[in-house]
Structure formats: structure tokens, C-alpha cells
Amino acid sequence: MLDAEVRELMQPFVLSDYQVQEVYSRFCLEVARGLKRSTHPQANVKCFPTYVHDLPTGDEMGKYLALDLGGTNFRVLLVSLKGHHDATVDSQIYAVPKDLMVGPGVDLFDHIAGCLAKFVEKHDMKTAYLPLGFTFSFPCVQQGLKEGILVRWTKGFDCAGVEGEDVGRMLHEAIQRRGDADIAVVAILNDTTGTLMSCAHRNADCRVGVIVGTGCNACYVEDAENVDLLRADLKKTKRSVIVNAEWGAFGEGGQLDFVRTEYDREIDEKSLNRSEQLFEKMTAGMYLGNLVRLVLLRALERKLIFKQSSRRPEFASVLQRNEEVFETRYISEIEDDSFPEFASTRKIVKNLFGLEKASVEDCQTLRYICECVAKRAATLVAIGVSGLVNRTSNRRVIVGMDGSVYRYHPKFDAYMRQTLQKLVKADKEWDIMLSEDGSGRGAALVAAVASKTK
Ligand code: BGC
């Protein structure tokens, strides 16, 4: 049985039906404001048009390189599209050292080009001409498929000299500086677009792409006539376009203040990007572990957990010393654990605090804290997804999803479905599908579809 006081502690994380409806209405309004030219400058959900107008047919063929920057890792991929909805992907993960994440932008791009060169060399492709799709998962204004002006860094990146610049050009220049391979940057895309494209490659009804990983965002297919920012000629000739919502920034106009907690405010205040990406800070993997850490600190202070232990001050100082000590993946592991053994939970508690054999009650309390934080994140994500699903003109809508939180949390999908059931219009038929390698296959598909329609 859970302590009434523990429930009370977590109450601010439990969204009422009224709050869910209210966040939903505010979100839909922001999307509409992002799409309209007159309100776009003030809107926080920017809804950037992507220049991707056509979904894949499944017949796409050819070899493409893809780069994936924007999560925890940086990856280089070689994608072979084989027609018949089929593709093979060969990839390599490279670390992005922490100092490069906040150093001069040129160094970051030189590092990327260096990894790319190693990959091409290893695959014996130095002499081949290779088109490359660059999955660059940060908010960008696109003026064409190959051009993306970085609006702001997110997720702990803060490299000087990149905001306001075209990242396609910066990558091209870094490749030229090395001069050791014939690689052409043919498309820049967001990871959400990659997710949508890779799911549409398998299921023609996919219209929404969502990432809940290190960061959180979504894109969807919008009728071209509703996208004011789309170039006039494209508005006339294209029926639809993928819109990158950049919903991570939702709440920057105060729309979420009525549901944000003291813990959310603390996370924001101590972040690199203060007052920015407020929705992201409530939903993404980069922040969820930290939220649990802050709640745990409060629980220790109020003697609501580890009641039997005299070492509570010591546990508190472990949590205080390091913001990243409670990793987001622990939330998934704890929610996946079985009662009453709590084997993983006890292991995590032991590793964190050196406490052998946490009590069943402690494990239950910890699990409830994790559950409330994760469930709120899933509910918020589902509110956004519902808003986008309801906007699309299709009756049947598949939502393509990816990201470590969605992929590895045992109940994120189920939590999301509960809210989608409440909010998606009754005349829509919807489902969620897991994306397979959106950043790689998706990038190749964007490059392939773009060259097909030229
Ligand atoms: C970025 C988005 C990206 C998301 C998921 C956010 O921080 O602004 O562009 O799609 O993270 O990676």
C-alpha cells in the first residue's frame, strides 16, 4: 500500500481530465498560430515547412549515405534502398565528446566530416559518388531541401557560430576541407521527418512522426494550402507538405505554467537553455531522470522513502552532487520490475546509494514516483499527437514513433493510448507503429524521393 503522503507528493504530476483538455486546446491553438504568417513570429510551436512533399511509394532504389546528429550518439549510415518496401542499413556509432557539444561549431563539423571519411574508407567507397541525407535534429528554418538555418541549439548542444547559419553549407564545407570523398549533401531533415518517412515506407497511412528520445518533437503531413510559410509556387503545385512542429518549445508563452511543477522550474533554471523548450523538459529522456532525482530528494527530505535508514542525508548528498546520477533508463527498468522481488529496482538503489536490500515499501514508492513522471510525459506527448492526428485530412492515420523513451519504457505506449482514446476524434481510425531506423532509412528516403520528383 502506498502512503497517502507519497500520493500527495506526486499529485502535481497527475493531470486531471480538465488539465488534459486545457493543454490540448492550448496546443492546437499554438499549432494554428505557428502555421499562420501573421502569428508565426510569436507562436512557440513553429510548424516549419520541410520541403518534403511526397511520401515514399516503396519502390525507391539506390545507395545513400546518412548522418544522424541530435541524440545521444552520432551515427554514419549506408542505406541501400532495394524497392519492394525493402532496405538494408549498415551503420557505425561515433561518440561526440562533451567538449565538442559546446565548443566552436567548425570543430563539430570537422569531427563529423572526419567520422564520415573513416566510414567511407572502411566501406571502400572513396571513389564512388554518394548522395547524403543529413538528419540534423534541431529546430531549423528550411529554405530548400538542402538548406537548414539553425534557429537554436537544444538537448545540451551549444556550439558557437552555428545558430543563424546553414548547417548544410557548414557540412559541405567541412567535407570540402578534407577533400577526400565525393559526397553531396542532398537533403537536410529532422529526425521526426525521418521517422515519418521510414514508417510511410512500410505503411502508406503514416501521417505523423514522433520522437521521444533525448529530445521530444513531432512532424505531420499538412495540406499545403494551410501552410502560409510555404513558398508561393510550391503552394500552387503541391498538395501537401511535412510540417516539423518543433513542439518542444510549447509552453514558452506561459501556456503550461498551470501544470508545471516546482521540479520543472528547477530543471529549467539550471539548464543551458533557460526558458526554452519547456514542453521538451517535461517529456524528453534528457530530463525525465533528473525530474525523478529532484522528486526523490524531496521525498528523502520529508522522510517518505528509506524511512528505516539513518543514512538518508548521505543518500540526499549523492543525489545533490550529480544531476545525471538518476539515469532516465532506470525509470524504464523500475517500471518493468516485478512485485515483490523488485530485483532491478534493488540493484539500482544499491548502485546509487550502496543500500543493500531496499524494502518492498521503498521499492513501491520509488516505482510510483517513476510512474507518475513517465505517465505525465506520455500523456503530454499523446495530447500533442492527438492534436496533429485531428488536423490531418486522412480518416485513417498511423503515428510513426521512435526514440529511446518510447522504445524502452514498458508502458509509455499504453499510457499514450489511454489519452489518445480520449482526444482523437471519433471518426478517425488510428494506430501507433514503431519506426525502424528512421534517421537512416528515413534520410535515404527523403534523398531518394526528392531526386525522383525533381
Ligand atoms: C529538437 C527537434 C528534434 C527533437 C528530437 C528537439 O530538441 O528541437 O528538432 O526533433 O529534439 O530529437
CSV table of C-alpha atoms and ligand atoms in Angstrom, one decimal:
chain,number,residue,atom,x,y,z
A,1,MET,CA,0.0,0.0,0.0
A,2,LEU,CA,1.2,3.4,-0.9
A,3,ASP,CA,1.5,6.1,1.7
A,4,ALA,CA,-1.1,8.9,1.4
A,5,GLU,CA,1.7,11.3,1.7
A,6,VAL,CA,3.5,9.8,-1.3
A,7,ARG,CA,0.4,10.2,-3.3
A,8,GLU,CA,0.1,13.8,-2.2
A,9,LEU,CA,3.8,14.4,-3.1
A,10,MET,CA,3.1,13.2,-6.7
A,11,GLN,CA,-0.3,14.9,-7.1
A,12,PRO,CA,1.2,17.8,-9.1
A,13,PHE,CA,2.3,15.2,-11.8
A,14,VAL,CA,-1.2,13.7,-12.1
A,15,LEU,CA,-3.0,15.6,-14.9
A,16,SER,CA,-6.8,15.9,-14.4
A,17,ASP,CA,-9.2,15.5,-17.3
A,18,TYR,CA,-9.7,19.2,-17.2
A,19,GLN,CA,-6.0,19.9,-17.4
A,20,VAL,CA,-5.6,17.4,-20.3
A,21,GLN,CA,-8.4,19.1,-22.2
A,22,GLU,CA,-7.0,22.6,-21.5
A,23,VAL,CA,-3.4,21.7,-22.6
A,24,TYR,CA,-4.9,20.1,-25.7
A,25,SER,CA,-6.8,23.3,-26.6
A,26,ARG,CA,-3.8,25.5,-26.0
A,27,PHE,CA,-1.6,23.2,-28.0
A,28,CYS,CA,-4.0,23.2,-31.0
A,29,LEU,CA,-4.1,26.9,-30.9
A,30,GLU,CA,-0.3,27.2,-30.9
A,31,VAL,CA,-0.1,24.9,-34.0
A,32,ALA,CA,-2.6,27.1,-35.8
A,33,ARG,CA,-0.7,30.2,-34.8
A,34,GLY,CA,2.6,28.6,-36.0
A,35,LEU,CA,1.1,27.9,-39.4
A,36,LYS,CA,-0.3,31.4,-40.0
A,37,ARG,CA,2.1,34.0,-41.3
A,38,SER,CA,0.7,36.8,-39.1
A,39,THR,CA,1.0,34.9,-35.8
A,40,HIS,CA,4.1,32.7,-36.7
A,41,PRO,CA,6.7,35.1,-35.2
A,42,GLN,CA,5.0,35.0,-31.7
A,43,ALA,CA,4.0,31.3,-31.8
A,44,ASN,CA,6.1,28.8,-29.8
A,45,VAL,CA,5.1,25.8,-31.9
A,46,LYS,CA,6.8,27.0,-35.1
A,47,CYS,CA,5.4,24.4,-37.6
A,48,PHE,CA,8.3,24.8,-40.0
A,49,PRO,CA,7.6,23.5,-43.6
A,50,THR,CA,10.2,20.9,-44.6
A,51,TYR,CA,10.2,20.8,-48.4
A,52,VAL,CA,9.3,17.1,-48.2
A,53,HIS,CA,6.0,16.9,-50.2
A,54,ASP,CA,5.9,13.3,-51.2
A,55,LEU,CA,5.8,10.2,-49.1
A,56,PRO,CA,7.7,7.1,-50.3
A,57,THR,CA,5.9,4.6,-52.6
A,58,GLY,CA,8.2,1.7,-51.5
A,59,ASP,CA,9.8,1.4,-55.0
A,60,GLU,CA,12.7,3.7,-54.1
A,61,MET,CA,16.1,2.3,-55.1
A,62,GLY,CA,19.8,3.3,-54.7
A,63,LYS,CA,22.6,3.7,-52.2
A,64,TYR,CA,22.7,6.7,-49.9
A,65,LEU,CA,24.8,7.9,-47.0
A,66,ALA,CA,23.1,9.3,-44.0
A,67,LEU,CA,24.3,11.2,-41.0
A,68,ASP,CA,22.4,11.3,-37.7
A,69,LEU,CA,23.2,14.1,-35.3
A,70,GLY,CA,21.0,15.1,-32.5
A,71,GLY,CA,20.6,12.3,-30.0
A,72,THR,CA,23.0,10.8,-27.5
A,73,ASN,CA,25.1,9.4,-30.3
A,74,PHE,CA,26.3,10.5,-33.7
A,75,ARG,CA,25.9,7.9,-36.4
A,76,VAL,CA,27.0,7.4,-40.0
A,77,LEU,CA,24.9,5.0,-42.1
A,78,LEU,CA,25.0,3.4,-45.5
A,79,VAL,CA,21.4,2.7,-46.7
A,80,SER,CA,20.6,0.5,-49.7
A,81,LEU,CA,17.0,1.0,-50.8
A,82,LYS,CA,16.0,-2.1,-52.7
A,83,GLY,CA,12.5,-1.4,-53.9
A,84,HIS,CA,9.5,-3.5,-52.7
A,85,HIS,CA,9.5,-1.6,-49.4
A,86,ASP,CA,12.8,-3.1,-48.6
A,87,ALA,CA,16.1,-1.6,-47.4
A,88,THR,CA,19.3,-2.6,-45.7
A,89,VAL,CA,21.3,-0.4,-43.3
A,90,ASP,CA,24.9,-0.6,-42.3
A,91,SER,CA,25.9,1.9,-39.6
A,92,GLN,CA,28.6,3.0,-37.2
A,93,ILE,CA,28.2,4.9,-34.0
A,94,TYR,CA,30.8,7.6,-33.1
A,95,ALA,CA,30.9,9.4,-29.8
A,96,VAL,CA,30.5,13.2,-29.7
A,97,PRO,CA,32.9,14.3,-26.9
A,98,LYS,CA,31.2,16.6,-24.4
A,99,ASP,CA,33.6,19.5,-25.2
A,100,LEU,CA,32.7,19.3,-28.9
A,101,MET,CA,29.0,19.8,-27.9
A,102,VAL,CA,29.7,23.2,-26.5
A,103,GLY,CA,32.8,24.2,-28.5
A,104,PRO,CA,33.2,26.0,-31.8
A,105,GLY,CA,30.8,24.8,-34.4
A,106,VAL,CA,33.5,24.4,-37.0
A,107,ASP,CA,35.2,21.8,-34.8
A,108,LEU,CA,31.9,19.9,-34.5
A,109,PHE,CA,31.5,19.8,-38.3
A,110,ASP,CA,35.2,18.8,-38.8
A,111,HIS,CA,34.6,15.9,-36.4
A,112,ILE,CA,31.5,14.8,-38.4
A,113,ALA,CA,33.4,15.0,-41.7
A,114,GLY,CA,36.3,13.1,-40.2
A,115,CYS,CA,34.0,10.3,-39.0
A,116,LEU,CA,32.3,10.3,-42.4
A,117,ALA,CA,35.6,9.9,-44.2
A,118,LYS,CA,36.6,7.0,-41.9
A,119,PHE,CA,33.3,5.3,-42.6
A,120,VAL,CA,33.6,5.8,-46.4
A,121,GLU,CA,37.2,4.5,-46.3
A,122,LYS,CA,36.1,1.4,-44.3
A,123,HIS,CA,33.4,0.6,-46.8
A,124,ASP,CA,35.7,1.1,-49.7
A,125,MET,CA,33.6,3.8,-51.3
A,126,LYS,CA,36.1,6.6,-51.6
A,127,THR,CA,35.8,6.8,-55.4
A,128,ALA,CA,32.0,6.5,-55.6
A,129,TYR,CA,29.7,9.5,-55.9
A,130,LEU,CA,27.5,9.4,-52.8
A,131,PRO,CA,24.3,11.4,-52.1
A,132,LEU,CA,23.9,12.1,-48.4
A,133,GLY,CA,20.9,12.8,-46.3
A,134,PHE,CA,21.7,14.7,-43.1
A,135,THR,CA,19.4,14.1,-40.2
A,136,PHE,CA,20.0,17.1,-38.1
A,137,SER,CA,17.6,17.1,-35.2
A,138,PHE,CA,17.4,20.6,-34.0
A,139,PRO,CA,15.0,23.4,-35.0
A,140,CYS,CA,15.8,24.7,-38.5
A,141,VAL,CA,14.2,27.1,-40.9
A,142,GLN,CA,14.5,25.4,-44.3
A,143,GLN,CA,14.7,27.5,-47.5
A,144,GLY,CA,15.1,24.4,-49.6
A,145,LEU,CA,15.7,20.7,-49.1
A,146,LYS,CA,19.5,21.2,-48.8
A,147,GLU,CA,19.4,24.2,-46.7
A,148,GLY,CA,18.6,24.4,-43.0
A,149,ILE,CA,19.3,27.5,-40.9
A,150,LEU,CA,19.7,26.5,-37.2
A,151,VAL,CA,17.3,28.5,-35.1
A,152,ARG,CA,18.6,27.4,-31.7
A,153,TRP,CA,20.5,24.5,-30.2
A,154,THR,CA,18.7,22.2,-27.8
A,155,LYS,CA,19.5,19.0,-25.8
A,156,GLY,CA,22.8,20.2,-24.3
A,157,PHE,CA,24.4,21.3,-27.5
A,158,ASP,CA,25.7,24.9,-27.7
A,159,CYS,CA,28.3,25.2,-30.3
A,160,ALA,CA,29.3,28.8,-31.2
A,161,GLY,CA,28.9,30.1,-34.7
A,162,VAL,CA,26.1,27.8,-35.9
A,163,GLU,CA,22.9,29.5,-34.9
A,164,GLY,CA,21.6,31.5,-37.8
A,165,GLU,CA,23.9,29.6,-40.2
A,166,ASP,CA,23.0,27.0,-42.9
A,167,VAL,CA,24.1,23.6,-41.5
A,168,GLY,CA,24.0,22.1,-44.9
A,169,ARG,CA,26.6,24.6,-46.1
A,170,MET,CA,28.7,24.0,-42.9
A,171,LEU,CA,28.7,20.3,-43.5
A,172,HIS,CA,29.5,20.7,-47.2
A,173,GLU,CA,32.5,23.0,-46.3
A,174,ALA,CA,33.8,20.6,-43.7
A,175,ILE,CA,33.7,17.7,-46.3
A,176,GLN,CA,35.4,20.0,-48.9
A,177,ARG,CA,38.1,21.0,-46.4
A,178,ARG,CA,39.1,17.3,-46.2
A,179,GLY,CA,38.6,16.8,-49.9
A,180,ASP,CA,38.9,13.0,-49.7
A,181,ALA,CA,35.5,11.8,-50.9
A,182,ASP,CA,32.8,12.7,-53.5
A,183,ILE,CA,29.9,13.3,-51.2
A,184,ALA,CA,27.0,15.6,-51.9
A,185,VAL,CA,24.6,16.8,-49.2
A,186,VAL,CA,21.3,16.4,-51.0
A,187,ALA,CA,18.8,16.8,-48.1
A,188,ILE,CA,18.6,18.0,-44.5
A,189,LEU,CA,15.9,16.7,-42.4
A,190,ASN,CA,14.7,16.4,-38.8
A,191,ASP,CA,14.6,13.0,-37.1
A,192,THR,CA,10.8,13.2,-36.9
A,193,THR,CA,10.6,13.5,-40.7
A,194,GLY,CA,12.9,10.5,-40.9
A,195,THR,CA,10.6,8.6,-38.6
A,196,LEU,CA,7.5,9.5,-40.6
A,197,MET,CA,9.2,8.6,-43.9
A,198,SER,CA,10.5,5.3,-42.7
A,199,CYS,CA,7.1,4.3,-41.3
A,200,ALA,CA,5.4,5.5,-44.5
A,201,HIS,CA,7.8,3.3,-46.5
A,202,ARG,CA,6.1,0.3,-44.7
A,203,ASN,CA,2.6,1.7,-44.2
A,204,ALA,CA,1.1,4.1,-46.6
A,205,ASP,CA,-1.3,5.6,-43.9
A,206,CYS,CA,1.5,7.1,-41.8
A,207,ARG,CA,0.9,10.8,-41.4
A,208,VAL,CA,2.6,11.7,-38.1
A,209,GLY,CA,6.2,11.1,-37.0
A,210,VAL,CA,7.2,11.4,-33.3
A,211,ILE,CA,10.4,11.2,-31.3
A,212,VAL,CA,10.5,10.7,-27.6
A,213,GLY,CA,14.2,10.2,-27.0
A,214,THR,CA,16.9,12.6,-25.7
A,215,GLY,CA,14.6,15.3,-27.1
A,216,CYS,CA,10.9,15.4,-28.0
A,217,ASN,CA,9.2,16.5,-31.2
A,218,ALA,CA,6.8,15.6,-33.9
A,219,CYS,CA,6.0,16.3,-37.6
A,220,TYR,CA,2.9,15.6,-39.7
A,221,VAL,CA,1.5,15.9,-43.2
A,222,GLU,CA,-0.4,19.1,-43.6
A,223,ASP,CA,-2.4,20.4,-46.6
A,224,ALA,CA,-0.1,22.8,-48.5
A,225,GLU,CA,-2.9,25.5,-48.6
A,226,ASN,CA,-2.8,25.7,-44.8
A,227,VAL,CA,1.0,26.4,-44.6
A,228,ASP,CA,1.4,30.1,-45.0
A,229,LEU,CA,5.2,29.9,-44.9
A,230,LEU,CA,5.4,27.6,-47.9
A,231,ARG,CA,6.8,29.2,-51.0
A,232,ALA,CA,4.0,30.5,-53.3
A,233,ASP,CA,5.0,28.3,-56.2
A,234,LEU,CA,5.0,25.2,-54.1
A,235,LYS,CA,1.7,26.1,-52.5
A,236,LYS,CA,0.2,26.0,-56.0
A,237,THR,CA,1.9,22.9,-57.3
A,238,LYS,CA,2.0,20.6,-54.2
A,239,ARG,CA,-1.0,19.1,-52.4
A,240,SER,CA,0.7,18.6,-49.0
A,241,VAL,CA,3.9,19.1,-47.1
A,242,ILE,CA,5.5,17.6,-44.0
A,243,VAL,CA,5.5,20.2,-41.2
A,244,ASN,CA,8.1,20.0,-38.4
A,245,ALA,CA,6.0,21.1,-35.4
A,246,GLU,CA,9.0,21.7,-33.1
A,247,TRP,CA,6.6,21.2,-30.2
A,248,GLY,CA,9.4,21.0,-27.7
A,249,ALA,CA,9.2,24.8,-27.4
A,250,PHE,CA,5.5,24.7,-26.5
A,251,GLY,CA,4.8,26.5,-23.2
A,252,GLU,CA,7.4,29.3,-23.7
A,253,GLY,CA,4.4,31.7,-23.8
A,254,GLY,CA,3.2,30.5,-20.4
A,255,GLN,CA,0.7,28.0,-21.7
A,256,LEU,CA,2.0,25.2,-19.5
A,257,ASP,CA,2.5,27.2,-16.3
A,258,PHE,CA,-0.7,25.9,-14.8
A,259,VAL,CA,0.6,22.3,-14.9
A,260,ARG,CA,4.4,22.9,-14.5
A,261,THR,CA,5.7,21.9,-11.0
A,262,GLU,CA,8.4,23.3,-8.8
A,263,TYR,CA,10.7,20.5,-10.2
A,264,ASP,CA,10.1,21.5,-13.8
A,265,ARG,CA,11.0,25.1,-12.9
A,266,GLU,CA,14.2,23.9,-11.2
A,267,ILE,CA,15.2,21.8,-14.2
A,268,ASP,CA,14.6,24.8,-16.4
A,269,GLU,CA,16.5,27.2,-14.2
A,270,LYS,CA,19.6,25.0,-14.2
A,271,SER,CA,19.6,24.2,-17.9
A,272,LEU,CA,21.8,25.6,-20.7
A,273,ASN,CA,18.7,26.8,-22.5
A,274,ARG,CA,16.7,28.6,-19.8
A,275,SER,CA,13.0,29.5,-20.5
A,276,GLU,CA,13.3,27.4,-23.7
A,277,GLN,CA,11.9,24.0,-24.7
A,278,LEU,CA,9.5,23.8,-21.8
A,279,PHE,CA,7.3,21.0,-23.2
A,280,GLU,CA,10.5,19.1,-24.0
A,281,LYS,CA,11.7,19.5,-20.5
A,282,MET,CA,8.6,17.7,-19.3
A,283,THR,CA,8.7,14.8,-21.8
A,284,ALA,CA,12.2,14.0,-23.1
A,285,GLY,CA,14.7,11.5,-21.9
A,286,MET,CA,17.3,14.2,-21.3
A,287,TYR,CA,15.2,15.4,-18.4
A,288,LEU,CA,13.0,12.6,-17.0
A,289,GLY,CA,15.7,11.0,-14.9
A,290,ASN,CA,16.6,14.4,-13.5
A,291,LEU,CA,12.9,15.0,-12.6
A,292,VAL,CA,12.8,11.8,-10.6
A,293,ARG,CA,16.1,12.8,-8.9
A,294,LEU,CA,14.5,16.0,-7.7
A,295,VAL,CA,11.3,14.4,-6.5
A,296,LEU,CA,13.4,11.7,-4.7
A,297,LEU,CA,15.3,14.5,-2.9
A,298,ARG,CA,12.1,16.0,-1.7
A,299,ALA,CA,10.8,12.5,-0.6
A,300,LEU,CA,14.0,12.0,1.4
A,301,GLU,CA,13.7,15.4,3.0
A,302,ARG,CA,10.1,14.6,4.0
A,303,LYS,CA,11.1,11.2,5.2
A,304,LEU,CA,8.7,9.5,2.7
A,305,ILE,CA,11.3,7.0,1.5
A,306,PHE,CA,14.1,4.9,3.1
A,307,LYS,CA,12.3,5.7,6.4
A,308,GLN,CA,14.2,3.0,8.2
A,309,SER,CA,17.6,4.2,7.2
A,310,SER,CA,19.7,6.6,9.2
A,311,ARG,CA,21.8,7.3,6.0
A,312,ARG,CA,19.1,9.5,4.4
A,313,PRO,CA,21.3,12.6,4.5
A,314,GLU,CA,24.1,10.7,2.7
A,315,PHE,CA,21.6,9.5,0.0
A,316,ALA,CA,20.5,13.1,-0.4
A,317,SER,CA,24.0,14.2,-1.0
A,318,VAL,CA,24.5,11.5,-3.7
A,319,LEU,CA,21.5,13.0,-5.5
A,320,GLN,CA,22.6,16.6,-5.0
A,321,ARG,CA,26.1,16.1,-6.3
A,322,ASN,CA,25.3,15.0,-9.8
A,323,GLU,CA,22.3,16.0,-11.9
A,324,GLU,CA,22.7,12.9,-14.1
A,325,VAL,CA,23.0,10.3,-11.4
A,326,PHE,CA,19.5,9.1,-11.8
A,327,GLU,CA,19.5,7.9,-15.4
A,328,THR,CA,16.3,8.0,-17.5
A,329,ARG,CA,16.7,4.4,-18.3
A,330,TYR,CA,16.3,3.5,-14.6
A,331,ILE,CA,12.7,4.7,-15.0
A,332,SER,CA,12.0,2.0,-17.6
A,333,GLU,CA,13.9,-0.6,-15.6
A,334,ILE,CA,12.0,0.1,-12.4
A,335,GLU,CA,8.6,0.2,-14.1
A,336,ASP,CA,9.4,-3.1,-15.8
A,337,ASP,CA,10.3,-4.8,-12.5
A,338,SER,CA,8.2,-7.4,-10.8
A,339,PHE,CA,6.5,-7.2,-7.4
A,340,PRO,CA,7.6,-8.2,-4.8
A,341,GLU,CA,11.1,-9.3,-5.9
A,342,PHE,CA,12.0,-5.8,-7.3
A,343,ALA,CA,15.3,-7.2,-8.5
A,344,SER,CA,16.2,-4.4,-10.8
A,345,THR,CA,14.9,-1.7,-8.5
A,346,ARG,CA,17.0,-3.0,-5.6
A,347,LYS,CA,20.1,-3.2,-7.9
A,348,ILE,CA,19.6,0.4,-8.9
A,349,VAL,CA,19.2,1.5,-5.3
A,350,LYS,CA,22.3,-0.4,-4.3
A,351,ASN,CA,24.4,1.1,-7.1
A,352,LEU,CA,23.2,4.6,-6.3
A,353,PHE,CA,23.3,4.6,-2.5
A,354,GLY,CA,25.1,1.4,-1.6
A,355,LEU,CA,22.0,0.3,0.2
A,356,GLU,CA,21.5,-3.5,0.4
A,357,LYS,CA,18.0,-4.9,0.3
A,358,ALA,CA,15.7,-1.9,0.0
A,359,SER,CA,12.3,-2.7,1.5
A,360,VAL,CA,9.3,-3.6,-0.6
A,361,GLU,CA,7.7,-0.3,0.5
A,362,ASP,CA,10.7,1.7,-0.6
A,363,CYS,CA,10.7,0.0,-4.0
A,364,GLN,CA,7.0,0.7,-4.4
A,365,THR,CA,7.4,4.3,-3.5
A,366,LEU,CA,10.3,4.7,-6.0
A,367,ARG,CA,8.2,2.9,-8.7
A,368,TYR,CA,5.3,5.2,-8.0
A,369,ILE,CA,7.5,8.3,-8.4
A,370,CYS,CA,8.8,7.0,-11.7
A,371,GLU,CA,5.4,6.0,-12.9
A,372,CYS,CA,3.9,9.5,-12.3
A,373,VAL,CA,6.8,11.2,-14.1
A,374,ALA,CA,6.7,8.9,-17.1
A,375,LYS,CA,2.9,8.9,-17.3
A,376,ARG,CA,2.7,12.6,-17.3
A,377,ALA,CA,5.3,12.7,-20.1
A,378,ALA,CA,3.3,10.1,-22.1
A,379,THR,CA,0.1,12.0,-21.5
A,380,LEU,CA,1.6,15.3,-22.8
A,381,VAL,CA,3.1,13.6,-25.8
A,382,ALA,CA,-0.3,12.0,-26.6
A,383,ILE,CA,-2.0,15.4,-26.2
A,384,GLY,CA,0.3,16.7,-29.0
A,385,VAL,CA,-0.2,13.6,-31.1
A,386,SER,CA,-4.0,13.9,-30.8
A,387,GLY,CA,-3.8,17.5,-31.9
A,388,LEU,CA,-1.8,16.5,-35.0
A,389,VAL,CA,-3.9,13.4,-35.8
A,390,ASN,CA,-7.1,15.5,-35.6
A,391,ARG,CA,-5.6,18.1,-38.0
A,392,THR,CA,-4.7,15.6,-40.8
A,393,SER,CA,-7.2,15.2,-43.6
A,394,ASN,CA,-7.0,11.4,-43.6
A,395,ARG,CA,-9.5,9.3,-41.8
A,396,ARG,CA,-7.0,6.5,-41.1
A,397,VAL,CA,-3.8,7.8,-39.5
A,398,ILE,CA,-0.8,5.8,-38.4
A,399,VAL,CA,1.6,7.5,-36.0
A,400,GLY,CA,5.2,6.5,-36.5
A,401,MET,CA,7.2,6.6,-33.3
A,402,ASP,CA,10.8,6.4,-32.2
A,403,GLY,CA,13.2,7.5,-29.5
A,404,SER,CA,14.7,5.7,-26.5
A,405,VAL,CA,12.0,6.7,-24.1
A,406,TYR,CA,9.2,5.4,-26.3
A,407,ARG,CA,11.2,2.3,-27.4
A,408,TYR,CA,12.4,1.1,-24.0
A,409,HIS,CA,9.8,2.2,-21.5
A,410,PRO,CA,7.5,-0.7,-20.9
A,411,LYS,CA,4.3,1.3,-20.6
A,412,PHE,CA,4.8,4.5,-22.5
A,413,ASP,CA,2.8,3.2,-25.4
A,414,ALA,CA,-0.1,2.1,-23.2
A,415,TYR,CA,-0.1,5.4,-21.3
A,416,MET,CA,-0.2,7.3,-24.6
A,417,ARG,CA,-3.1,5.2,-26.0
A,418,GLN,CA,-5.2,6.0,-22.9
A,419,THR,CA,-5.0,9.7,-23.7
A,420,LEU,CA,-5.3,9.3,-27.5
A,421,GLN,CA,-8.5,7.4,-26.9
A,422,LYS,CA,-10.0,10.4,-25.1
A,423,LEU,CA,-8.8,13.1,-27.5
A,424,VAL,CA,-8.7,11.7,-31.1
A,425,LYS,CA,-11.9,12.5,-32.9
A,426,ALA,CA,-14.4,9.6,-33.1
A,427,ASP,CA,-14.4,9.5,-36.9
A,428,LYS,CA,-10.6,8.8,-37.1
A,429,GLU,CA,-9.1,5.4,-37.1
A,430,TRP,CA,-5.6,5.5,-35.6
A,431,ASP,CA,-2.7,3.3,-34.6
A,432,ILE,CA,0.9,3.7,-33.5
A,433,MET,CA,3.8,2.0,-35.1
A,434,LEU,CA,7.4,1.7,-34.1
A,435,SER,CA,9.8,3.1,-36.6
A,436,GLU,CA,12.8,1.1,-37.9
A,437,ASP,CA,15.8,3.2,-38.2
A,438,GLY,CA,14.1,6.5,-39.1
A,439,SER,CA,17.2,8.5,-39.1
A,440,GLY,CA,19.0,6.3,-41.6
A,441,ARG,CA,16.3,4.8,-43.8
A,442,GLY,CA,14.2,8.0,-43.5
A,443,ALA,CA,17.1,10.2,-44.6
A,444,ALA,CA,17.8,8.0,-47.6
A,445,LEU,CA,14.1,8.0,-48.5
A,446,VAL,CA,14.0,11.8,-48.3
A,447,ALA,CA,17.0,12.0,-50.6
A,448,ALA,CA,15.5,9.4,-52.9
A,449,VAL,CA,12.0,10.9,-53.1
A,450,ALA,CA,13.5,14.3,-53.7
A,451,SER,CA,15.6,13.2,-56.6
A,452,LYS,CA,12.7,11.3,-58.1
A,453,THR,CA,10.4,14.4,-58.1
A,454,LYS,CA,13.0,16.9,-59.4
B,1,BGC,C1,14.7,19.3,-31.4
B,1,BGC,C2,13.9,18.6,-32.5
B,1,BGC,C3,14.1,17.1,-32.5
B,1,BGC,C4,13.9,16.6,-31.1
B,1,BGC,C5,14.1,15.1,-31.0
B,1,BGC,C6,14.5,18.6,-30.1
B,1,BGC,O1,15.3,19.1,-29.1
B,1,BGC,O2,14.4,20.6,-31.3
B,1,BGC,O3,14.3,19.2,-33.8
B,1,BGC,O4,13.3,16.6,-33.4
B,1,BGC,O5,14.7,17.2,-30.2
B,1,BGC,O6,15.3,14.7,-31.4
